[in-house]
Amino acid sequence: MAAALPFCELHLHIEGTLEPPTIFALAAEQGRALPYAAPEELAARYEFANLPSFLELYYENMGVLRSEHDFAVLADAYFARAHRAGVAHVELFVDPQAHSERGVTERTVLRGLQRAIDDAGARFGISAGIIACVLRDRPVDEAERMLDAVLAAAGETGAPLLGIGLDSAELGFPPHRFAGVFDRAAEAGLHRVAHAGEEGPADYVREALDTLGAERIDHGIRVLEDPELVARLVRERIPLTVCPLSNVRLRVVDRIEELPFRELLDAGLLVTVNSDDPAYFGGYLDDNLAAVQGAFGLADDELSRLARNSVEASFAPEARKRELLGRLP
Ligand code: HPA
Ligand code: ZN
């Protein structure tokens, strides 16, 4: 069973774990009214035509995240659910620019997440780190300021900042604009990852590797359009963090069976399965694993391979990786 294998979740937007009941609870604590009568009315809006239509609601809903406490409540709920899904290690994305524009500082965000990460370690034995994502549809100088602010906040608080990422609306926003920011992040010792090849073309994947020095590609399912690029990803062991339920709910494919999941595995790519924005896309890591198992008839040893891939693809310390690999059949 999936839950018995130790999985690393490497593509998880913590703001995308904000469930409607939590949105209502936080708004009530803050004495703020929401434009919906009940969580069910909000949940009924979770039908998306594409990535931008999802992002609109995603950014609107995160308006209830204002204090350290709010970020800790959000991440506590995620870790409890992730533990039930069999997640042993998480590298969670956060979008600091989406919070600083509302006056919420990078320090507040990182402190809240750090509290929840410490608790998850103590309660569940889950290890975790933070990847701060650049919003690619915003100006470069804003990304530069975000990087400075998260580095300073991590330095002050000791929050486990692992890396820099690239997310938000992809089409029309090629990776190369942020080469300078990613260079500086690497000099500061951060890992580099980037969303590419979700709605955008395979070329964006190549650009993320060549101009940003990306060590992992988030989504990346469109690489199959470019066999030379596939060969390079296989040769360089660059992982893809695939998010099956997300691809269906954002209409990248109409049905899960249309995902080229077998083709990616058969090409020898380092494929991992992840949940992206589970509160919005119909399921956490266990649900995503069950969905691909159902659609592609994965055998037990293929499921173990996905768990092994997730450990290899993670930025966990070597000792932690060895421990997790030791739990695999
Ligand atoms: N893609 C790009 N940006 C995002 C996503 C996603 O699925 N979720 C949150 N920000
Ligand atoms: Zn994502």
mmCIF file of N, CA, C and O and ligand atoms in Angstrom, residues 11 13 93 167 195 198 218-219 243 276-277, ligand 2:
data_model
loop_
_atom_site.group_PDB
_atom_site.id
_atom_site.type_symbol
_atom_site.label_atom_id
_atom_site.label_comp_id
_atom_site.label_asym_id
_atom_site.label_seq_id
_atom_site.Cartn_x
_atom_site.Cartn_y
_atom_site.Cartn_z
ATOM 1 N N HIS A 11 6.642 18.957 -4.733
ATOM 2 C CA HIS A 11 5.915 19.996 -5.489
ATOM 3 C C HIS A 11 4.587 20.223 -4.779
ATOM 4 O O HIS A 11 3.591 19.556 -5.063
ATOM 5 N N HIS A 13 2.474 23.567 -3.066
ATOM 6 C CA HIS A 13 2.364 24.990 -2.711
ATOM 7 C C HIS A 13 1.603 25.052 -1.395
ATOM 8 O O HIS A 13 0.431 24.649 -1.353
ATOM 9 N N PHE A 93 6.666 24.772 -1.316
ATOM 10 C CA PHE A 93 6.749 26.075 -1.978
ATOM 11 C C PHE A 93 5.937 27.093 -1.197
ATOM 12 O O PHE A 93 4.875 26.778 -0.658
ATOM 13 N N ASP A 167 7.184 30.174 -10.164
ATOM 14 C CA ASP A 167 5.809 29.705 -10.399
ATOM 15 C C ASP A 167 4.923 30.845 -10.872
ATOM 16 O O ASP A 167 5.409 31.880 -11.288
ATOM 17 N N HIS A 195 9.044 25.813 -12.293
ATOM 18 C CA HIS A 195 7.903 25.288 -13.055
ATOM 19 C C HIS A 195 8.203 25.531 -14.527
ATOM 20 O O HIS A 195 8.557 26.658 -14.919
ATOM 21 N N GLU A 198 4.405 23.004 -18.153
ATOM 22 C CA GLU A 198 3.067 22.629 -17.653
ATOM 23 C C GLU A 198 2.081 23.068 -18.745
ATOM 24 O O GLU A 198 1.569 22.245 -19.490
ATOM 25 N N ASP A 218 9.541 21.412 -12.374
ATOM 26 C CA ASP A 218 8.208 21.201 -11.826
ATOM 27 C C ASP A 218 7.195 21.078 -12.957
ATOM 28 O O ASP A 218 7.113 21.956 -13.814
ATOM 29 N N HIS A 219 6.478 19.963 -12.967
ATOM 30 C CA HIS A 219 5.594 19.512 -14.050
ATOM 31 C C HIS A 219 6.453 18.924 -15.170
ATOM 32 O O HIS A 219 6.809 17.765 -15.106
ATOM 33 N N CYS A 243 2.347 16.261 -11.327
ATOM 34 C CA CYS A 243 1.185 16.458 -10.439
ATOM 35 C C CYS A 243 -0.075 16.056 -11.204
ATOM 36 O O CYS A 243 -0.724 16.897 -11.843
ATOM 37 N N ASP A 276 0.787 19.349 -5.721
ATOM 38 C CA ASP A 276 0.651 20.718 -6.235
ATOM 39 C C ASP A 276 -0.179 21.597 -5.299
ATOM 40 O O ASP A 276 0.377 22.218 -4.391
ATOM 41 N N ASP A 277 -1.495 21.675 -5.529
ATOM 42 C CA ASP A 277 -2.389 22.499 -4.704
ATOM 43 C C ASP A 277 -3.568 21.609 -4.272
ATOM 44 O O ASP A 277 -4.681 21.732 -4.804
HETATM 45 ZN ZN ZN B 2 2.946 24.005 -8.880
#
